[in-house]
mmCIF file of C-alpha atoms in Angstrom:
data_model
loop_
_atom_site.group_PDB
_atom_site.id
_atom_site.type_symbol
_atom_site.label_atom_id
_atom_site.label_comp_id
_atom_site.label_asym_id
_atom_site.label_seq_id
_atom_site.Cartn_x
_atom_site.Cartn_y
_atom_site.Cartn_z
ATOM 1 C CA MET A 96 265.163 69.313 25.025
ATOM 2 C CA ARG A 97 268.821 68.941 25.937
ATOM 3 C CA ALA A 98 270.081 68.121 21.746
ATOM 4 C CA ARG A 99 267.353 71.117 21.122
ATOM 5 C CA THR A 100 269.715 73.341 23.100
ATOM 6 C CA ALA A 101 272.790 72.106 22.187
ATOM 7 C CA ARG A 102 271.993 72.889 18.495
ATOM 8 C CA GLY A 103 270.462 76.383 19.481
ATOM 9 C CA SER A 104 268.058 76.912 17.210
ATOM 10 C CA PHE A 105 264.841 74.556 15.979
ATOM 11 C CA LEU A 106 266.378 73.919 12.398
ATOM 12 C CA ASP A 107 269.749 72.615 10.624
ATOM 13 C CA PRO A 108 271.451 75.830 9.017
ATOM 14 C CA ARG A 109 271.237 74.059 5.713
ATOM 15 C CA THR A 110 267.749 73.404 5.844
ATOM 16 C CA LYS A 111 267.536 76.830 6.206
ATOM 17 C CA ILE A 112 269.203 77.841 3.012
ATOM 18 C CA LEU A 113 266.956 75.421 1.574
ATOM 19 C CA ILE A 114 263.577 76.448 2.041
ATOM 20 C CA TRP A 115 264.710 79.632 1.296
ATOM 21 C CA LEU A 116 265.754 78.430 -1.703
ATOM 22 C CA LEU A 117 262.571 76.752 -2.335
ATOM 23 C CA ALA A 118 260.779 79.748 -1.298
ATOM 24 C CA ASN A 119 262.369 82.372 -4.246
ATOM 25 C CA VAL A 120 261.292 79.766 -6.657
ATOM 26 C CA VAL A 121 257.616 80.380 -5.227
ATOM 27 C CA VAL A 122 257.451 84.019 -5.581
ATOM 28 C CA PHE A 123 259.921 84.357 -8.645
ATOM 29 C CA THR A 124 257.739 81.884 -10.762
ATOM 30 C CA TRP A 125 255.396 83.945 -9.956
ATOM 31 C CA THR A 126 252.809 80.986 -8.770
ATOM 32 C CA PRO A 127 248.746 82.080 -6.840
ATOM 33 C CA ALA A 128 248.810 84.713 -4.170
ATOM 34 C CA VAL A 129 247.775 81.729 -2.253
ATOM 35 C CA PHE A 130 250.876 79.754 -1.909
ATOM 36 C CA ARG A 131 253.126 83.010 -1.564
ATOM 37 C CA ILE A 132 250.980 83.837 1.097
ATOM 38 C CA ALA A 133 250.823 79.833 2.280
ATOM 39 C CA VAL A 134 255.182 80.240 2.989
ATOM 40 C CA MET A 135 254.311 83.600 4.545
ATOM 41 C CA LEU A 136 252.573 81.928 7.356
ATOM 42 C CA VAL A 137 255.026 78.882 7.488
ATOM 43 C CA TYR A 138 257.704 81.447 8.440
ATOM 44 C CA PHE A 139 255.352 82.886 10.961
ATOM 45 C CA GLY A 140 255.332 79.860 12.783
ATOM 46 C CA LEU A 141 258.767 79.457 12.297
ATOM 47 C CA PHE A 142 259.592 82.500 14.315
ATOM 48 C CA LEU A 143 257.233 80.962 16.637
ATOM 49 C CA LEU A 144 258.899 78.435 17.496
ATOM 50 C CA GLU A 145 262.109 80.139 17.733
ATOM 51 C CA ARG A 146 260.602 82.360 20.199
ATOM 52 C CA LYS A 147 260.839 85.452 18.045
ATOM 53 C CA GLY A 148 257.903 87.197 18.704
ATOM 54 C CA LYS A 149 259.277 90.207 18.535
ATOM 55 C CA MET A 150 260.811 90.346 14.922
ATOM 56 C CA LEU A 151 257.429 88.271 14.084
ATOM 57 C CA VAL A 152 255.488 91.627 15.227
ATOM 58 C CA GLY A 153 257.756 94.171 13.470
ATOM 59 C CA LEU A 154 257.256 92.070 9.977
ATOM 60 C CA LEU A 155 253.571 91.697 10.368
ATOM 61 C CA LEU A 156 253.212 95.311 11.019
ATOM 62 C CA VAL A 157 255.541 96.762 7.758
ATOM 63 C CA TYR A 158 253.180 93.832 5.847
ATOM 64 C CA LEU A 159 250.506 95.799 6.861
ATOM 65 C CA VAL A 160 251.461 99.204 6.271
ATOM 66 C CA THR A 161 252.341 98.023 2.874
ATOM 67 C CA VAL A 162 248.928 96.148 2.530
ATOM 68 C CA ALA A 163 247.464 99.427 3.649
ATOM 69 C CA VAL A 164 249.556 101.857 1.782
ATOM 70 C CA GLN A 165 248.435 99.528 -1.943
ATOM 71 C CA PHE A 166 244.978 98.611 -1.313
ATOM 72 C CA TRP A 167 243.805 102.205 0.333
ATOM 73 C CA LEU A 168 246.137 105.248 0.191
ATOM 74 C CA LEU A 169 247.344 104.354 -3.570
ATOM 75 C CA PRO A 170 243.656 104.876 -5.391
ATOM 76 C CA LEU A 171 243.741 108.250 -3.551
ATOM 77 C CA LEU A 172 247.014 109.721 -5.268
ATOM 78 C CA PRO A 173 247.533 111.313 -8.095
ATOM 79 C CA GLY A 174 248.816 109.264 -11.149
ATOM 80 C CA SER A 175 252.353 110.608 -11.113
ATOM 81 C CA LEU A 176 252.478 109.955 -7.216
ATOM 82 C CA ALA A 177 250.784 106.272 -7.461
ATOM 83 C CA THR A 178 253.497 105.636 -10.025
ATOM 84 C CA VAL A 179 256.745 106.553 -7.620
ATOM 85 C CA PHE A 180 254.738 104.844 -4.545
ATOM 86 C CA ALA A 181 253.282 101.645 -6.739
ATOM 87 C CA THR A 182 256.839 99.631 -6.106
ATOM 88 C CA VAL A 183 255.267 99.039 -2.969
ATOM 89 C CA THR A 184 253.436 95.980 -4.637
ATOM 90 C CA TYR A 185 256.945 95.033 -5.407
ATOM 91 C CA PHE A 186 257.390 94.469 -2.022
ATOM 92 C CA ILE A 187 254.580 92.533 -0.616
ATOM 93 C CA LEU A 188 255.253 90.205 -3.905
ATOM 94 C CA VAL A 189 258.591 89.657 -2.868
ATOM 95 C CA PHE A 190 257.908 89.682 1.050
ATOM 96 C CA PRO A 191 258.160 86.343 2.025
ATOM 97 C CA CYS A 192 261.851 85.874 0.962
ATOM 98 C CA ILE A 193 262.606 89.049 2.920
ATOM 99 C CA ALA A 194 260.644 87.270 6.293
ATOM 100 C CA GLY A 195 262.990 83.909 5.008
ATOM 101 C CA GLY A 196 266.030 85.788 5.229
ATOM 102 C CA ALA A 197 264.972 87.598 8.086
ATOM 103 C CA TYR A 198 264.619 84.079 9.767
ATOM 104 C CA ILE A 199 267.868 82.628 8.852
ATOM 105 C CA ILE A 200 270.314 85.894 9.972
ATOM 106 C CA ALA A 201 267.800 85.874 13.880
ATOM 107 C CA THR A 202 267.872 82.254 14.238
ATOM 108 C CA THR A 203 271.670 81.534 12.720
ATOM 109 C CA SER A 204 274.432 82.379 14.416
ATOM 110 C CA VAL A 205 277.935 82.601 12.373
ATOM 111 C CA SER A 206 279.911 79.764 13.973
ATOM 112 C CA GLN A 207 276.275 76.992 12.742
ATOM 113 C CA PHE A 208 276.577 79.009 9.214
ATOM 114 C CA MET A 209 280.246 78.253 8.906
ATOM 115 C CA ALA A 210 279.725 74.544 9.545
ATOM 116 C CA ALA A 211 276.445 74.513 7.547
ATOM 117 C CA LEU A 212 278.958 76.256 4.670
ATOM 118 C CA GLU A 213 281.845 73.608 5.174
ATOM 119 C CA ARG A 214 278.949 71.208 4.917
ATOM 120 C CA LEU A 215 277.784 71.975 1.854
ATOM 121 C CA GLY A 216 281.357 72.300 0.316
ATOM 122 C CA ALA A 217 281.004 76.131 -0.335
ATOM 123 C CA PRO A 218 284.376 77.531 -1.401
ATOM 124 C CA ARG A 219 286.738 79.384 2.077
ATOM 125 C CA SER A 220 286.306 82.492 0.467
ATOM 126 C CA PHE A 221 282.663 83.001 0.194
ATOM 127 C CA SER A 222 282.140 81.339 3.996
ATOM 128 C CA ILE A 223 284.933 83.879 5.159
ATOM 129 C CA THR A 224 283.687 86.497 3.565
ATOM 130 C CA LEU A 225 279.464 85.876 4.429
ATOM 131 C CA ALA A 226 280.746 84.974 7.766
ATOM 132 C CA VAL A 227 282.872 88.390 8.831
ATOM 133 C CA THR A 228 279.956 90.854 6.875
ATOM 134 C CA LEU A 229 277.387 88.777 9.579
ATOM 135 C CA ARG A 230 279.554 89.538 12.223
ATOM 136 C CA PHE A 231 280.129 93.042 10.808
ATOM 137 C CA LEU A 232 276.713 94.164 10.782
ATOM 138 C CA PRO A 233 275.698 93.907 14.502
ATOM 139 C CA ALA A 234 278.520 94.984 15.734
ATOM 140 C CA LEU A 235 277.904 98.167 13.787
ATOM 141 C CA ARG A 236 274.641 98.226 15.204
ATOM 142 C CA GLN A 237 275.914 98.268 18.750
ATOM 143 C CA ASP A 238 277.897 101.461 18.117
ATOM 144 C CA PHE A 239 275.496 102.871 16.801
ATOM 145 C CA ARG A 240 273.022 102.594 20.456
ATOM 146 C CA HIS A 241 276.190 103.308 22.461
ATOM 147 C CA ILE A 242 277.175 106.699 20.179
ATOM 148 C CA ARG A 243 273.208 107.452 20.611
ATOM 149 C CA ASP A 244 273.083 107.325 24.113
ATOM 150 C CA ALA A 245 276.182 109.004 24.660
ATOM 151 C CA MET A 246 274.313 111.517 23.113
ATOM 152 C CA ALA A 247 271.032 111.382 24.798
ATOM 153 C CA LEU A 248 273.386 111.729 28.055
ATOM 154 C CA ARG A 249 275.047 115.133 26.754
ATOM 155 C CA GLN A 250 271.645 116.551 25.459
ATOM 156 C CA ILE A 251 272.579 116.819 21.698
ATOM 157 C CA HIS A 252 269.479 117.903 19.334
ATOM 158 C CA GLY A 253 270.410 119.548 16.660
ATOM 159 C CA LEU A 254 270.619 117.427 13.485
ATOM 160 C CA GLU A 255 274.617 118.891 12.611
ATOM 161 C CA GLU A 256 275.584 118.525 15.909
ATOM 162 C CA LYS A 257 274.215 114.714 15.543
ATOM 163 C CA LEU A 258 275.458 114.253 11.990
ATOM 164 C CA GLU A 259 278.695 114.943 13.084
ATOM 165 C CA CYS A 260 277.768 112.571 16.371
ATOM 166 C CA VAL A 261 277.057 110.249 14.662
ATOM 167 C CA TYR A 262 279.190 109.708 11.458
ATOM 168 C CA VAL A 263 283.447 110.282 12.998
ATOM 169 C CA PRO A 264 282.477 107.615 15.476
ATOM 170 C CA MET A 265 281.543 105.347 12.720
ATOM 171 C CA LEU A 266 282.957 105.647 10.398
ATOM 172 C CA MET A 267 286.351 105.267 12.641
ATOM 173 C CA GLY A 268 284.750 102.833 14.780
ATOM 174 C CA ALA A 269 284.161 100.574 11.457
ATOM 175 C CA ALA A 270 287.850 100.503 11.034
ATOM 176 C CA GLN A 271 288.240 98.977 14.121
ATOM 177 C CA THR A 272 285.865 96.593 14.033
ATOM 178 C CA ALA A 273 286.949 95.294 11.122
ATOM 179 C CA GLU A 274 291.022 95.184 12.517
ATOM 180 C CA GLU A 275 289.427 93.402 15.392
ATOM 181 C CA LEU A 276 287.452 90.981 13.329
ATOM 182 C CA SER A 277 290.195 90.010 10.854
ATOM 183 C CA GLU A 278 292.255 89.418 14.158
ATOM 184 C CA SER A 279 289.967 87.222 16.003
ATOM 185 C CA ALA A 280 289.257 85.235 12.831
ATOM 186 C CA THR A 281 293.030 84.880 12.590
ATOM 187 C CA ALA A 282 293.297 83.626 16.184
ATOM 188 C CA ARG A 283 290.380 80.908 15.520
ATOM 189 C CA GLY A 284 292.220 79.375 13.119
ATOM 190 C CA ILE A 285 290.059 80.555 10.447
ATOM 191 C CA GLU A 286 293.440 80.713 7.445
ATOM 192 C CA HIS A 287 294.378 76.620 8.267
ATOM 193 C CA PRO A 288 294.128 75.128 5.527
ATOM 194 C CA GLY A 289 292.731 71.761 6.786
ATOM 195 C CA LYS A 290 289.363 70.737 7.388
ATOM 196 C CA MET A 291 287.480 72.827 9.728
ATOM 197 C CA SER A 292 285.465 71.843 12.752
ATOM 198 C CA SER A 293 282.755 72.898 14.926
ATOM 199 C CA TRP A 294 281.687 72.943 18.629
ATOM 200 C CA ARG A 295 278.300 73.640 17.765
ATOM 201 C CA PRO A 296 277.105 70.248 16.113
ATOM 202 C CA ILE A 297 274.368 70.239 13.153
ATOM 203 C CA GLY A 298 271.979 67.764 11.604
ATOM 204 C CA PHE A 299 269.071 66.793 9.886
ATOM 205 C CA HIS A 300 266.220 65.864 12.302
ATOM 206 C CA ILE A 301 262.597 65.036 11.617
ATOM 207 C CA GLN A 302 261.590 68.382 11.813
ATOM 208 C CA ASP A 303 264.059 69.419 9.095
ATOM 209 C CA VAL A 304 262.343 66.802 7.002
ATOM 210 C CA THR A 305 259.059 67.449 7.638
ATOM 211 C CA VAL A 306 259.410 71.451 6.568
ATOM 212 C CA VAL A 307 261.570 70.978 3.038
ATOM 213 C CA LEU A 308 258.688 68.569 2.437
ATOM 214 C CA LEU A 309 256.411 70.945 3.010
ATOM 215 C CA PHE A 310 257.689 74.343 1.071
ATOM 216 C CA LEU A 311 258.512 71.679 -1.778
ATOM 217 C CA ALA A 312 254.812 70.873 -1.941
ATOM 218 C CA LEU A 313 253.863 74.349 -1.443
ATOM 219 C CA CYS A 314 256.984 75.334 -4.772
ATOM 220 C CA VAL A 315 255.826 71.980 -6.949
ATOM 221 C CA GLY A 316 251.955 73.143 -5.977
ATOM 222 C CA GLY A 317 251.960 76.753 -6.589
ATOM 223 C CA ILE A 318 254.057 75.773 -10.157
ATOM 224 C CA CYS A 319 251.246 73.158 -11.128
ATOM 225 C CA CYS A 320 248.694 75.679 -10.264
ATOM 226 C CA LYS A 321 249.739 78.213 -12.198
ATOM 227 C CA GLY A 322 247.139 79.604 -14.537
ATOM 228 C CA VAL A 323 244.350 78.005 -12.546
ATOM 229 C CA LEU A 324 243.975 79.855 -9.285
ATOM 230 C CA PRO A 325 244.995 84.083 -9.419
#
């Protein structure tokens, strides 16, 4: 239990990246639907193990709404509108990949990403760019929440006023956040050319091997069953 608390996640970050790549193989090789659904169900189980029930409920609602649109709404629409909304079919196909990406973002900190990419030998330019991007988006979301709360306190309701009150602070805040992130990264030695270390230990464990083998079995089974199962 202590080791898991130190790691902060059920799986190693490299395992998460690997199973997400395997999920993409399952989806984009047009394997039978049962294997795509199995990948999605495994990800839902991982969300539960990571205690991310709120995000899991959100993903389930989006998936169920999309399925309802495809099977109940599209047949009732005229031909032109049905063609426009037919893109939801592709959304359902790639939904396992979306769930995998959401799982990685929700359960992996920036420091764990950096440590994993360092172990994988990724170029420093790529890992730094990814780390700054992952930290930048939550900062913008937090700024938006503060602006929304401030507008609620001042009882700002008009659409034009809302756009002005959101656009200007967000634009100025984005520049300031980027500068603060750059200064913070420099202070933490991100420009150091030597090998970087991390205070968050990462490593493969039995659960990592089990999950990778499960995704690998789904990938191989799906490719072998192409043309046999619908």
